[in-house]
Phi, psi and omega in degrees: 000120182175138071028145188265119156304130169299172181258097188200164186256177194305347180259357184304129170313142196245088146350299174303335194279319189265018128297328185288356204271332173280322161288346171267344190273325169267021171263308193283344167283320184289350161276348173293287220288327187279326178284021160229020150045076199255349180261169172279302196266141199267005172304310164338299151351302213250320188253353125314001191240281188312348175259338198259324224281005175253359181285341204289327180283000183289312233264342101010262180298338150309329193248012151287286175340294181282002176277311166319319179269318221255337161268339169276352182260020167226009182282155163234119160337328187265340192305119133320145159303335187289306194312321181278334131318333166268352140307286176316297169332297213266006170299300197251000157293307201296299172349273199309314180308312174271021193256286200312297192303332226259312169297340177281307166272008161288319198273356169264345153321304179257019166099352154317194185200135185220131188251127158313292176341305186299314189258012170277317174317309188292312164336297211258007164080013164247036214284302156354294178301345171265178179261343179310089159326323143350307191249303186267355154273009192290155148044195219285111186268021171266020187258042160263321179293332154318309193293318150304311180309288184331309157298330174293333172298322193295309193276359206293320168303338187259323173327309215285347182279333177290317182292327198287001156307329181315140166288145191278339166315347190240357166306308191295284169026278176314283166347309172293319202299308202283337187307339222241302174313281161325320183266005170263331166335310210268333165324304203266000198266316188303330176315308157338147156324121164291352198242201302296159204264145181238114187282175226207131166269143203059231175283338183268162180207168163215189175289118154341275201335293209269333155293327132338278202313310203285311210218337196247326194277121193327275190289042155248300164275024177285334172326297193311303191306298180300322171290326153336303171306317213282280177331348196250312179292321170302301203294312160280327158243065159082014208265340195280124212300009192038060138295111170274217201277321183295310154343297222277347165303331160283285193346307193292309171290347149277340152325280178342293210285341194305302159353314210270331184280292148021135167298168161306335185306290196284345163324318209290340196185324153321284198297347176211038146304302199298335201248002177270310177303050170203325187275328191293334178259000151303336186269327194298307169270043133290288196321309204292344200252027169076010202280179192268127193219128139310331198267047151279317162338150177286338180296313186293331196289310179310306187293318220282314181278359151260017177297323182271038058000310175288320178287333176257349178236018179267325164316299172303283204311328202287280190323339200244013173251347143289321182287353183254348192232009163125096152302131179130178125005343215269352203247142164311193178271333185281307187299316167292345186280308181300297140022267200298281181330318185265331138024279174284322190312304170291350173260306164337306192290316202294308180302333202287320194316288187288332154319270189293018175220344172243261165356275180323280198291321196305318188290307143357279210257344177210047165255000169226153182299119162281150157295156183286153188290165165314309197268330174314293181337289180272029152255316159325303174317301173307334197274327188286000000 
């Protein structure tokens, strides 16, 4: 199975991947959003929570996937792990530091309640490893997907050494193998303790366990990450089945509806990992071969880069802007519907914020060994 490689090299820029990064960050704030019943008539309510209220794990495992494809079609082969590890570090710590203060004190402020147990575990990103809801869900709780990444960050160098050893004939394979894999997950999560149960607004409810297992715990979504990888090595050596970007995107929206039927277990990740694993190296050879992509524009570009900015302050502006102009129930349909818009609106200005004033200089000023000055240098020569 294979395909005429484009003729381009292994770092070219993919543009469309960082436009698609604003659509998973804003699938996952309208899923925020639909579980705070922001309309008055609650039939709205009810069928808004039913068309949205399963997107928040879409939006996730996309940006597991494309965290996978996108350090491997930009890695260098030569890179120590500490340096690349020192590039990650200062992508998502310095955000998530200022998120974590900034939300503890929105929630002591408004009558929260904050457990050291809780928010030390969440700092430090290792919130992910209990099973306490209590713990991976604390203090900004969309920071539990960080704590995965961190791990994924972590193996990453020796993973990308064991796959590029892979023969590319056995990529796809690998590939399936993990597909397949991923759909077996919810099978075994069901094995778990059934009690105690984590309610679910509307008809769904699951298990902790099975939700831990399923959706929260690192080497369960290390899955996602490695088909990333795998997908990404299709793509560089010529592997790819020629799906384009439009196809593969009505999949993916049938993922969704698939999504939508499903027990909940499997909604979270099962039912649309295969047509989300398709679309991220479909936009990528959209980019490589000049084809036509909306998301290339300087706007998709601009958003797709304060998206994980947007993913970590969009939950807060939404929650605590309710809480100033009325939690509940309160709104027509025009009125929520604007409601929601300014919302986003405001979480957008807010990520711009923390991008550019945060994001921006740590990564500037410490994701590389600044260089040594000249006269050090040549004073070390001379001394030899």
């Amino acid at each position: 199975m294979s395909t005429t490689a484009p003729e381009v090299g292994a770092r070219s820029r993919l543009p469309s991947l960082t436009g698609m990064r604003f659509f998973a960050a804003a699938v996952v704030f309208v899923y925020h959003v639909s579980r705070q019943y922001v309309f008055r008539d609650q039939a709205v309510n009810n069928g808004f929570l039913d068309v949205m209220g399963r997107t928040g794990g879409i939006g996730v495992s996309f940006f597991f996937v494309l965290s996978g494809f996108v350090l491997t079609w930009s890695a260098r082969r030569d890179e120590p792990p500490r340096l690349f590890w020192r590039r990650r570090a200062c992508k998502i710590y310095p955000n998530h530091v200022v998120m974590w203060a900034v939300t503890i004190v929105l929630m002591l402020s408004t009558g929260g309640v904050v457990t050291v147990a809780a928010a030390i575990p969440n700092l430090l990103l290792v919130q992910s490893w209990s099973p306490n809801s209590d713990i991976f869900f604390s203090v900004n709780q969309l920071a539990w997907s960080l704590s995965c990444e961190v791990f994924f960050y972590f193996l990453f160098p020796f993973l990308l050494r064991g796959l590029l050893r892979l023969d590319p004939r056995r990529l796809w394979p690998c590939a399936i193998a993990l597909m397949a894999a991923i759909w077996c997950v919810p099978f075994l999560a069901n094995l778990l303790p059934q009690q105690p149960a984590w309610p679910e607004p509307g008809n769904d409810s699951v298990a902790v366990w099975s939700l831990w297992a399923t959706y929260i715990f690192p080497p369960t979504r290390l899955l996602e990450f490695l088909l990333g990888m795998l997908l990404a090595l299709i793509v560089r050596n010529g592997r790819w089945i020629g799906l384009r970007l439009g196809p593969a995107a009505g999949l993916a929206l049938l993922g969704y509806l698939l999504g939508m039927v499903v027990p909940y277990v499997w909604s979270l990740v099962a039912a649309t990992v295969i047509p989300l694993a398709l679309l991220v190296p479909a936009a990528a050879v959209a980019d490589l071969r000049g084809q036509r992509s909306p998301l290339r524009n300087r706007v998709m570009t601009y958003l797709g880069e304060v998206s994980f900015a947007l993913y970590l302050v969009g939950g807060q502006v939404t929650g605590y802007l309710l809480l100033a102009f009325g939690k509940g129930p309160v709104w027509s349909v025009p009125g929520g519907t604007a409601f929601i818009v300014v919302c986003l609106l405001a979480a957008v200005l807010a990520a711009g914020l923390l991008h550019r004033y945060v994001e921006q200089p740590f990564m500037t000023r410490f994701a590389r060994p600044r260089p040594r000055p000249v006269r050090e240098i040549a004073e070390e020569s001379t001394s030899r």
